[in-house]
Amino acid sequence: MNMAKFPVVFQQMDACGVKNGRRVSTSVVPSLAVLLVARGSDRLIIPAPHAIDRERAEAGIARLPPERRAFVSLCDTHGNTLARVRDYLEPLRRKARKWPEDAFVAFAEDFLYEVLIATSQRAGIISDSASTLREFVPLVDPSCFSGEARFRLVEIYRTLCCYEPGVVDHGQFIVDARKDNGEGAWDILNMAEFRAVVVASGRIGYLRHPLLGLRRVCDKLRRLMRTPTVKPLLKLATTAVDAAGTWGLAGAAGEVLGTVVEDGSKEFHPLFIPLGPVELPLFRAALSEGLPDALPPSGKIMLFEQTRGGKCARMWLNAGEEEKLEREAKQGICERLADWHKARNVLADFI
């Protein structure tokens, strides 16, 4: 696949091993940067919503030659986008009390966060989060989710099913590309927040203290009103607020709408590009270059650790699974398409 002049988003990962009896880790950024340059990518973008994320990413960037450090940039360094994703998923998280529902919500955070970041950066995504999340869709029991959580579950299904597996570059790369022009991840987040503002504006606390209520929602309104998806619903929100008796807030919302500039940027949908069989050599290269003489942990041939916003996730291969990634790649498109059709059937059941 020709990635010339194509920026990509990648969530910071460390390769983990053991050296002199101690657990050690090193960023994969230097090794990944070489791989991406070899494929023609011109920029690597790493979300760093937490101090630990930034520290690990910066440690990797520091190991790049000075001439190449500008190849990597950080984004979401204040964690605003991650906070919005977690707020959106909170109704589902409260309902997901067991596996596989709790795992689905965790992987949904991966998927939504990467789509939002990549859309904002107009970049591709080095990740298999779309295919991983898709595998969980037929396993989830929708009856576990009720109220607003059920609506958001369906919104995630809809957004996920828009990404269809495909093959590019003469069959060498399996990707997930968006084939549908329906609602995107930013749309569902913006709409969820907009509805929350409308509901919150009618609560008794705002009726008693309308000025305090206005200050609390004003910043969110300013941000939300910048999207064309939300703008047509302002009248509906204004009516709801007026009915609650907070005329001042409704008037302020109208004033906010009149002062913002519409986002006229062309629609962009990021492409998911899984590493696939490259994961194992990437791990080995990162470990040997960053931590000479370090070995994989006992019983494992690969262990990655990813941190995001104060949470840690691990991905590994056990001894004897050397061919697992290549086997999955060979099964490739047929298996992924089968998972995609299963997810589409689950969505169809709601319809």
Short mmCIF file of N, CA and C in Angstrom, two decimals, residues 129-218:
data_model
loop_
_atom_site.label_atom_id
_atom_site.label_comp_id
_atom_site.label_asym_id
_atom_site.label_seq_id
_atom_site.Cartn_x
_atom_site.Cartn_y
_atom_site.Cartn_z
N SER A 129 -8.32 -2.23 16.13
CA SER A 129 -9.43 -2.08 17.09
C SER A 129 -10.79 -2.27 16.42
N ALA A 130 -10.92 -1.91 15.14
CA ALA A 130 -12.21 -2.10 14.46
C ALA A 130 -12.53 -3.59 14.34
N SER A 131 -11.57 -4.39 13.90
CA SER A 131 -11.82 -5.82 13.74
C SER A 131 -12.00 -6.51 15.09
N THR A 132 -11.23 -6.07 16.11
CA THR A 132 -11.36 -6.66 17.44
C THR A 132 -12.74 -6.39 18.03
N LEU A 133 -13.20 -5.14 17.95
CA LEU A 133 -14.51 -4.80 18.49
C LEU A 133 -15.62 -5.54 17.74
N ARG A 134 -15.44 -5.69 16.44
CA ARG A 134 -16.45 -6.36 15.62
C ARG A 134 -16.66 -7.81 16.08
N GLU A 135 -15.61 -8.48 16.52
CA GLU A 135 -15.72 -9.87 16.97
C GLU A 135 -16.61 -10.00 18.20
N PHE A 136 -16.71 -8.92 19.00
CA PHE A 136 -17.50 -8.98 20.22
C PHE A 136 -18.98 -8.71 19.99
N VAL A 137 -19.33 -8.10 18.87
CA VAL A 137 -20.73 -7.69 18.65
C VAL A 137 -21.71 -8.87 18.77
N PRO A 138 -21.45 -10.02 18.13
CA PRO A 138 -22.42 -11.12 18.25
C PRO A 138 -22.45 -11.73 19.65
N LEU A 139 -21.42 -11.47 20.47
CA LEU A 139 -21.35 -12.06 21.81
C LEU A 139 -22.11 -11.26 22.85
N VAL A 140 -22.31 -9.97 22.58
CA VAL A 140 -22.93 -9.08 23.56
C VAL A 140 -24.42 -9.38 23.72
N ASP A 141 -24.86 -9.39 24.95
CA ASP A 141 -26.29 -9.56 25.25
C ASP A 141 -26.91 -8.16 25.36
N PRO A 142 -27.68 -7.74 24.35
CA PRO A 142 -28.22 -6.37 24.36
C PRO A 142 -29.19 -6.12 25.51
N SER A 143 -29.76 -7.19 26.08
CA SER A 143 -30.69 -7.00 27.19
C SER A 143 -30.00 -6.49 28.44
N CYS A 144 -28.65 -6.56 28.46
CA CYS A 144 -27.89 -6.01 29.60
C CYS A 144 -27.91 -4.49 29.61
N PHE A 145 -28.24 -3.90 28.47
CA PHE A 145 -28.22 -2.46 28.35
C PHE A 145 -29.65 -1.93 28.18
N SER A 146 -30.00 -0.95 28.97
CA SER A 146 -31.34 -0.36 28.90
C SER A 146 -31.22 1.16 28.89
N GLY A 147 -32.33 1.83 28.61
CA GLY A 147 -32.34 3.29 28.61
C GLY A 147 -31.37 3.87 27.60
N GLU A 148 -30.69 4.92 28.00
CA GLU A 148 -29.74 5.60 27.11
C GLU A 148 -28.61 4.67 26.68
N ALA A 149 -28.23 3.72 27.55
CA ALA A 149 -27.15 2.79 27.20
C ALA A 149 -27.51 1.98 25.96
N ARG A 150 -28.78 1.57 25.84
CA ARG A 150 -29.20 0.79 24.67
C ARG A 150 -29.05 1.61 23.39
N PHE A 151 -29.43 2.88 23.45
CA PHE A 151 -29.30 3.75 22.28
C PHE A 151 -27.83 3.90 21.86
N ARG A 152 -26.97 4.09 22.84
CA ARG A 152 -25.55 4.28 22.52
C ARG A 152 -24.91 3.00 22.01
N LEU A 153 -25.39 1.85 22.51
CA LEU A 153 -24.90 0.58 21.99
C LEU A 153 -25.19 0.48 20.50
N VAL A 154 -26.41 0.82 20.09
CA VAL A 154 -26.78 0.74 18.69
C VAL A 154 -25.99 1.75 17.86
N GLU A 155 -25.74 2.94 18.42
CA GLU A 155 -24.94 3.94 17.70
C GLU A 155 -23.54 3.42 17.43
N ILE A 156 -22.96 2.72 18.41
CA ILE A 156 -21.62 2.16 18.22
C ILE A 156 -21.66 1.07 17.16
N TYR A 157 -22.67 0.19 17.22
CA TYR A 157 -22.83 -0.84 16.20
C TYR A 157 -22.89 -0.21 14.81
N ARG A 158 -23.70 0.83 14.71
CA ARG A 158 -23.90 1.48 13.41
C ARG A 158 -22.58 2.06 12.89
N THR A 159 -21.85 2.76 13.73
CA THR A 159 -20.59 3.36 13.33
C THR A 159 -19.58 2.28 12.96
N LEU A 160 -19.51 1.22 13.77
CA LEU A 160 -18.56 0.14 13.53
C LEU A 160 -18.87 -0.59 12.22
N CYS A 161 -20.14 -0.85 11.96
CA CYS A 161 -20.52 -1.61 10.76
C CYS A 161 -20.28 -0.82 9.48
N CYS A 162 -20.07 0.48 9.61
CA CYS A 162 -19.74 1.27 8.43
C CYS A 162 -18.34 0.95 7.91
N TYR A 163 -17.50 0.36 8.79
CA TYR A 163 -16.14 0.01 8.40
C TYR A 163 -16.10 -1.43 7.90
N GLU A 164 -15.83 -1.58 6.62
CA GLU A 164 -15.85 -2.89 5.99
C GLU A 164 -14.43 -3.36 5.70
N PRO A 165 -14.10 -4.62 6.01
CA PRO A 165 -12.76 -5.14 5.69
C PRO A 165 -12.54 -5.16 4.19
N GLY A 166 -11.31 -4.90 3.79
CA GLY A 166 -10.96 -4.93 2.38
C GLY A 166 -9.49 -5.21 2.20
N VAL A 167 -9.08 -5.48 0.98
CA VAL A 167 -7.69 -5.78 0.67
C VAL A 167 -7.17 -4.72 -0.29
N VAL A 168 -5.97 -4.23 -0.01
CA VAL A 168 -5.35 -3.24 -0.88
C VAL A 168 -3.93 -3.68 -1.22
N ASP A 169 -3.35 -3.03 -2.19
CA ASP A 169 -1.96 -3.27 -2.60
C ASP A 169 -1.73 -4.73 -2.97
N HIS A 170 -2.49 -5.19 -3.96
CA HIS A 170 -2.33 -6.54 -4.50
C HIS A 170 -2.46 -7.61 -3.43
N GLY A 171 -3.39 -7.41 -2.50
CA GLY A 171 -3.67 -8.44 -1.52
C GLY A 171 -2.73 -8.52 -0.34
N GLN A 172 -1.80 -7.57 -0.21
CA GLN A 172 -0.81 -7.65 0.86
C GLN A 172 -1.29 -7.02 2.16
N PHE A 173 -2.23 -6.11 2.10
CA PHE A 173 -2.69 -5.43 3.30
C PHE A 173 -4.19 -5.57 3.46
N ILE A 174 -4.61 -6.01 4.64
CA ILE A 174 -6.03 -6.07 4.97
C ILE A 174 -6.35 -4.84 5.81
N VAL A 175 -7.33 -4.06 5.40
CA VAL A 175 -7.65 -2.82 6.10
C VAL A 175 -9.14 -2.79 6.40
N ASP A 176 -9.53 -1.87 7.26
CA ASP A 176 -10.95 -1.59 7.49
C ASP A 176 -11.21 -0.18 7.01
N ALA A 177 -12.02 -0.07 5.96
CA ALA A 177 -12.30 1.23 5.34
C ALA A 177 -13.78 1.54 5.45
N ARG A 178 -14.09 2.78 5.68
CA ARG A 178 -15.49 3.19 5.81
C ARG A 178 -16.14 3.22 4.44
N LYS A 179 -17.26 2.50 4.32
CA LYS A 179 -17.98 2.40 3.05
C LYS A 179 -19.31 3.13 3.09
N ASP A 180 -19.60 3.78 4.19
CA ASP A 180 -20.93 4.36 4.41
C ASP A 180 -20.76 5.83 4.76
N ASN A 181 -21.64 6.68 4.30
CA ASN A 181 -21.57 8.11 4.59
C ASN A 181 -22.54 8.54 5.69
N GLY A 182 -22.95 7.58 6.52
CA GLY A 182 -23.87 7.90 7.61
C GLY A 182 -23.15 8.60 8.75
N GLU A 183 -23.75 8.52 9.94
CA GLU A 183 -23.19 9.19 11.10
C GLU A 183 -21.79 8.67 11.42
N GLY A 184 -20.91 9.60 11.79
CA GLY A 184 -19.57 9.23 12.20
C GLY A 184 -19.44 9.31 13.71
N ALA A 185 -18.25 8.99 14.21
CA ALA A 185 -18.02 8.98 15.65
C ALA A 185 -18.20 10.37 16.26
N TRP A 186 -17.73 11.41 15.56
CA TRP A 186 -17.91 12.77 16.09
C TRP A 186 -19.39 13.13 16.15
N ASP A 187 -20.16 12.66 15.16
CA ASP A 187 -21.59 12.96 15.14
C ASP A 187 -22.29 12.39 16.37
N ILE A 188 -22.01 11.11 16.70
CA ILE A 188 -22.74 10.51 17.81
C ILE A 188 -22.31 11.11 19.14
N LEU A 189 -21.03 11.51 19.27
CA LEU A 189 -20.60 12.15 20.51
C LEU A 189 -21.24 13.53 20.66
N ASN A 190 -21.19 14.29 19.58
CA ASN A 190 -21.77 15.64 19.64
C ASN A 190 -23.26 15.59 19.96
N MET A 191 -23.97 14.66 19.33
CA MET A 191 -25.40 14.58 19.55
C MET A 191 -25.72 14.13 20.98
N ALA A 192 -24.93 13.20 21.50
CA ALA A 192 -25.15 12.73 22.87
C ALA A 192 -24.94 13.87 23.87
N GLU A 193 -23.90 14.66 23.66
CA GLU A 193 -23.61 15.78 24.55
C GLU A 193 -24.68 16.86 24.42
N PHE A 194 -25.15 17.06 23.18
CA PHE A 194 -26.19 18.06 22.95
C PHE A 194 -27.47 17.69 23.70
N ARG A 195 -27.86 16.42 23.61
CA ARG A 195 -29.06 15.98 24.32
C ARG A 195 -28.89 16.14 25.83
N ALA A 196 -27.67 15.84 26.31
CA ALA A 196 -27.41 15.98 27.75
C ALA A 196 -27.56 17.42 28.20
N VAL A 197 -27.11 18.37 27.36
CA VAL A 197 -27.25 19.79 27.69
C VAL A 197 -28.72 20.17 27.77
N VAL A 198 -29.51 19.69 26.81
CA VAL A 198 -30.94 20.02 26.79
C VAL A 198 -31.63 19.49 28.05
N VAL A 199 -31.34 18.23 28.40
CA VAL A 199 -31.96 17.64 29.58
C VAL A 199 -31.49 18.36 30.85
N ALA A 200 -30.19 18.61 30.95
CA ALA A 200 -29.64 19.23 32.16
C ALA A 200 -30.18 20.64 32.35
N SER A 201 -30.48 21.35 31.26
CA SER A 201 -30.92 22.73 31.38
C SER A 201 -32.27 22.86 32.08
N GLY A 202 -33.03 21.75 32.11
CA GLY A 202 -34.33 21.81 32.74
C GLY A 202 -34.35 21.31 34.18
N ARG A 203 -33.21 20.96 34.71
CA ARG A 203 -33.17 20.44 36.07
C ARG A 203 -33.42 21.55 37.09
N ILE A 204 -33.87 21.16 38.26
CA ILE A 204 -34.28 22.12 39.28
C ILE A 204 -33.15 23.05 39.70
N GLY A 205 -31.91 22.54 39.70
CA GLY A 205 -30.79 23.39 40.10
C GLY A 205 -30.63 24.57 39.15
N TYR A 206 -30.87 24.33 37.84
CA TYR A 206 -30.74 25.41 36.88
C TYR A 206 -31.92 26.37 36.98
N LEU A 207 -33.09 25.84 37.35
CA LEU A 207 -34.24 26.72 37.51
C LEU A 207 -34.01 27.68 38.67
N ARG A 208 -33.37 27.20 39.72
CA ARG A 208 -33.12 28.06 40.88
C ARG A 208 -31.96 29.02 40.64
N HIS A 209 -30.98 28.55 39.86
CA HIS A 209 -29.78 29.36 39.62
C HIS A 209 -29.48 29.39 38.12
N PRO A 210 -30.30 30.09 37.34
CA PRO A 210 -30.12 30.06 35.88
C PRO A 210 -28.78 30.59 35.42
N LEU A 211 -28.22 31.58 36.10
CA LEU A 211 -26.93 32.11 35.68
C LEU A 211 -25.82 31.09 35.89
N LEU A 212 -25.88 30.38 37.01
CA LEU A 212 -24.90 29.33 37.28
C LEU A 212 -25.03 28.23 36.23
N GLY A 213 -26.29 27.87 35.92
CA GLY A 213 -26.52 26.85 34.91
C GLY A 213 -25.98 27.26 33.56
N LEU A 214 -26.16 28.53 33.22
CA LEU A 214 -25.68 29.02 31.94
C LEU A 214 -24.17 28.90 31.84
N ARG A 215 -23.48 29.27 32.92
CA ARG A 215 -22.02 29.19 32.88
C ARG A 215 -21.55 27.76 32.69
N ARG A 216 -22.27 26.82 33.31
CA ARG A 216 -21.85 25.42 33.22
C ARG A 216 -21.99 24.85 31.82
N VAL A 217 -23.02 25.26 31.09
CA VAL A 217 -23.24 24.67 29.78
C VAL A 217 -22.76 25.55 28.63
N CYS A 218 -22.39 26.78 28.91
CA CYS A 218 -22.05 27.71 27.83
C CYS A 218 -20.87 27.20 27.00
#
